[in-house]
């Protein structure tokens, strides 16, 4: 899986943690949208996606720029992320 990274994603508003593969060739904003849509569907609309959601590093608190390619970030296999 050279074109994907396995990360741990924590979603505080629903108090859930997921291990997911993220495509390294997509922009962070596209990934956030895909994750939000997937969460909404998996939770039977308990989770409601918002336009203001951002992706953060759970350890450092760093916010990732929405227009940055994932491969150009410090996100690697095993990274711990937060979606808020």
PDB file of C-alpha atoms in Angstrom:
ATOM      1  CA  UNK A   1       0.000   0.000   0.000  1.00  0.00           C
ATOM      2  CA  UNK A   2       2.537   2.557  -1.132  1.00  0.00           C
ATOM      3  CA  UNK A   3      -0.103   5.140  -1.986  1.00  0.00           C
ATOM      4  CA  UNK A   4      -1.907   5.076   1.385  1.00  0.00           C
ATOM      5  CA  UNK A   5      -1.079   5.584   5.037  1.00  0.00           C
ATOM      6  CA  UNK A   6      -2.785   3.918   7.999  1.00  0.00           C
ATOM      7  CA  UNK A   7      -3.682   6.451  10.689  1.00  0.00           C
ATOM      8  CA  UNK A   8      -5.640   6.561  13.915  1.00  0.00           C
ATOM      9  CA  UNK A   9      -8.459   9.106  13.707  1.00  0.00           C
ATOM     10  CA  UNK A  10     -10.253  10.412  16.786  1.00  0.00           C
ATOM     11  CA  UNK A  11     -13.609  12.173  16.362  1.00  0.00           C
ATOM     12  CA  UNK A  12     -14.398  13.965  19.658  1.00  0.00           C
ATOM     13  CA  UNK A  13     -17.993  14.975  18.882  1.00  0.00           C
ATOM     14  CA  UNK A  14     -19.059  11.313  18.717  1.00  0.00           C
ATOM     15  CA  UNK A  15     -16.305  10.022  21.028  1.00  0.00           C
ATOM     16  CA  UNK A  16     -15.100   7.413  18.511  1.00  0.00           C
ATOM     17  CA  UNK A  17     -11.680   6.312  17.321  1.00  0.00           C
ATOM     18  CA  UNK A  18     -11.033   4.713  13.918  1.00  0.00           C
ATOM     19  CA  UNK A  19      -8.082   3.232  12.085  1.00  0.00           C
ATOM     20  CA  UNK A  20      -8.333   4.293   8.457  1.00  0.00           C
ATOM     21  CA  UNK A  21      -6.248   4.358   5.306  1.00  0.00           C
ATOM     22  CA  UNK A  22      -5.742   7.784   3.732  1.00  0.00           C
ATOM     23  CA  UNK A  23      -4.656   8.309   0.102  1.00  0.00           C
ATOM     24  CA  UNK A  24      -1.382  10.248  -0.060  1.00  0.00           C
ATOM     25  CA  UNK A  25      -2.187  11.795  -3.457  1.00  0.00           C
ATOM     26  CA  UNK A  26      -5.262  13.737  -2.261  1.00  0.00           C
ATOM     27  CA  UNK A  27      -5.494  17.144  -0.629  1.00  0.00           C
ATOM     28  CA  UNK A  28      -6.303  17.323   3.076  1.00  0.00           C
ATOM     29  CA  UNK A  29      -9.583  19.148   2.316  1.00  0.00           C
ATOM     30  CA  UNK A  30     -10.742  16.326   0.027  1.00  0.00           C
ATOM     31  CA  UNK A  31      -9.822  13.763   2.669  1.00  0.00           C
ATOM     32  CA  UNK A  32     -11.728  15.652   5.377  1.00  0.00           C
ATOM     33  CA  UNK A  33     -14.803  15.720   3.120  1.00  0.00           C
ATOM     34  CA  UNK A  34     -14.548  11.979   2.361  1.00  0.00           C
ATOM     35  CA  UNK A  35     -14.115  11.131   6.051  1.00  0.00           C
ATOM     36  CA  UNK A  36     -17.072  13.348   7.035  1.00  0.00           C
ATOM     37  CA  UNK A  37     -19.350  11.763   4.451  1.00  0.00           C
ATOM     38  CA  UNK A  38     -18.279   8.281   5.534  1.00  0.00           C
ATOM     39  CA  UNK A  39     -18.848   9.053   9.217  1.00  0.00           C
ATOM     40  CA  UNK A  40     -22.279  10.463   8.491  1.00  0.00           C
ATOM     41  CA  UNK A  41     -23.256   7.330   6.589  1.00  0.00           C
ATOM     42  CA  UNK A  42     -21.741   4.874   9.101  1.00  0.00           C
ATOM     43  CA  UNK A  43     -23.397   6.558  12.068  1.00  0.00           C
ATOM     44  CA  UNK A  44     -26.876   6.669  10.479  1.00  0.00           C
ATOM     45  CA  UNK A  45     -26.669  10.480  10.465  1.00  0.00           C
ATOM     46  CA  UNK A  46     -25.803  10.684  14.188  1.00  0.00           C
ATOM     47  CA  UNK A  47     -22.651  12.440  13.027  1.00  0.00           C
ATOM     48  CA  UNK A  48     -23.457  15.597  11.050  1.00  0.00           C
ATOM     49  CA  UNK A  49     -20.762  16.904   8.724  1.00  0.00           C
ATOM     50  CA  UNK A  50     -19.909  20.590   8.880  1.00  0.00           C
ATOM     51  CA  UNK A  51     -18.148  22.943   6.491  1.00  0.00           C
ATOM     52  CA  UNK A  52     -15.743  24.062   9.222  1.00  0.00           C
ATOM     53  CA  UNK A  53     -14.134  20.712  10.029  1.00  0.00           C
ATOM     54  CA  UNK A  54     -10.357  20.589  10.171  1.00  0.00           C
ATOM     55  CA  UNK A  55      -7.762  17.875  10.588  1.00  0.00           C
ATOM     56  CA  UNK A  56      -5.254  18.131  13.447  1.00  0.00           C
ATOM     57  CA  UNK A  57      -2.281  16.157  14.716  1.00  0.00           C
ATOM     58  CA  UNK A  58      -3.425  14.673  18.019  1.00  0.00           C
ATOM     59  CA  UNK A  59       0.049  14.811  19.578  1.00  0.00           C
ATOM     60  CA  UNK A  60       1.235  18.287  18.551  1.00  0.00           C
ATOM     61  CA  UNK A  61      -2.095  20.051  17.940  1.00  0.00           C
ATOM     62  CA  UNK A  62      -0.895  21.173  14.502  1.00  0.00           C
ATOM     63  CA  UNK A  63      -3.687  22.019  12.060  1.00  0.00           C
ATOM     64  CA  UNK A  64      -3.189  20.749   8.509  1.00  0.00           C
ATOM     65  CA  UNK A  65      -3.777  23.132   5.610  1.00  0.00           C
ATOM     66  CA  UNK A  66      -6.795  22.085   3.565  1.00  0.00           C
ATOM     67  CA  UNK A  67      -5.089  22.654   0.203  1.00  0.00           C
ATOM     68  CA  UNK A  68      -1.935  20.691   1.060  1.00  0.00           C
ATOM     69  CA  UNK A  69      -1.322  17.257  -0.466  1.00  0.00           C
ATOM     70  CA  UNK A  70      -1.241  14.582   2.214  1.00  0.00           C
ATOM     71  CA  UNK A  71       2.151  13.327   0.990  1.00  0.00           C
ATOM     72  CA  UNK A  72       3.605  16.797   1.682  1.00  0.00           C
ATOM     73  CA  UNK A  73       2.549  16.732   5.354  1.00  0.00           C
ATOM     74  CA  UNK A  74       4.099  14.909   8.302  1.00  0.00           C
ATOM     75  CA  UNK A  75       1.239  12.364   8.295  1.00  0.00           C
ATOM     76  CA  UNK A  76       2.701   8.858   8.136  1.00  0.00           C
ATOM     77  CA  UNK A  77       1.680   5.321   9.086  1.00  0.00           C
ATOM     78  CA  UNK A  78       0.656   5.363  12.745  1.00  0.00           C
ATOM     79  CA  UNK A  79      -0.052   9.104  12.924  1.00  0.00           C
ATOM     80  CA  UNK A  80      -2.748  10.087  15.408  1.00  0.00           C
ATOM     81  CA  UNK A  81      -5.192  12.629  14.011  1.00  0.00           C
ATOM     82  CA  UNK A  82      -8.268  14.492  15.236  1.00  0.00           C
ATOM     83  CA  UNK A  83     -11.217  15.607  13.108  1.00  0.00           C
ATOM     84  CA  UNK A  84     -12.970  18.675  14.571  1.00  0.00           C
TER      85      UNK A  84
END
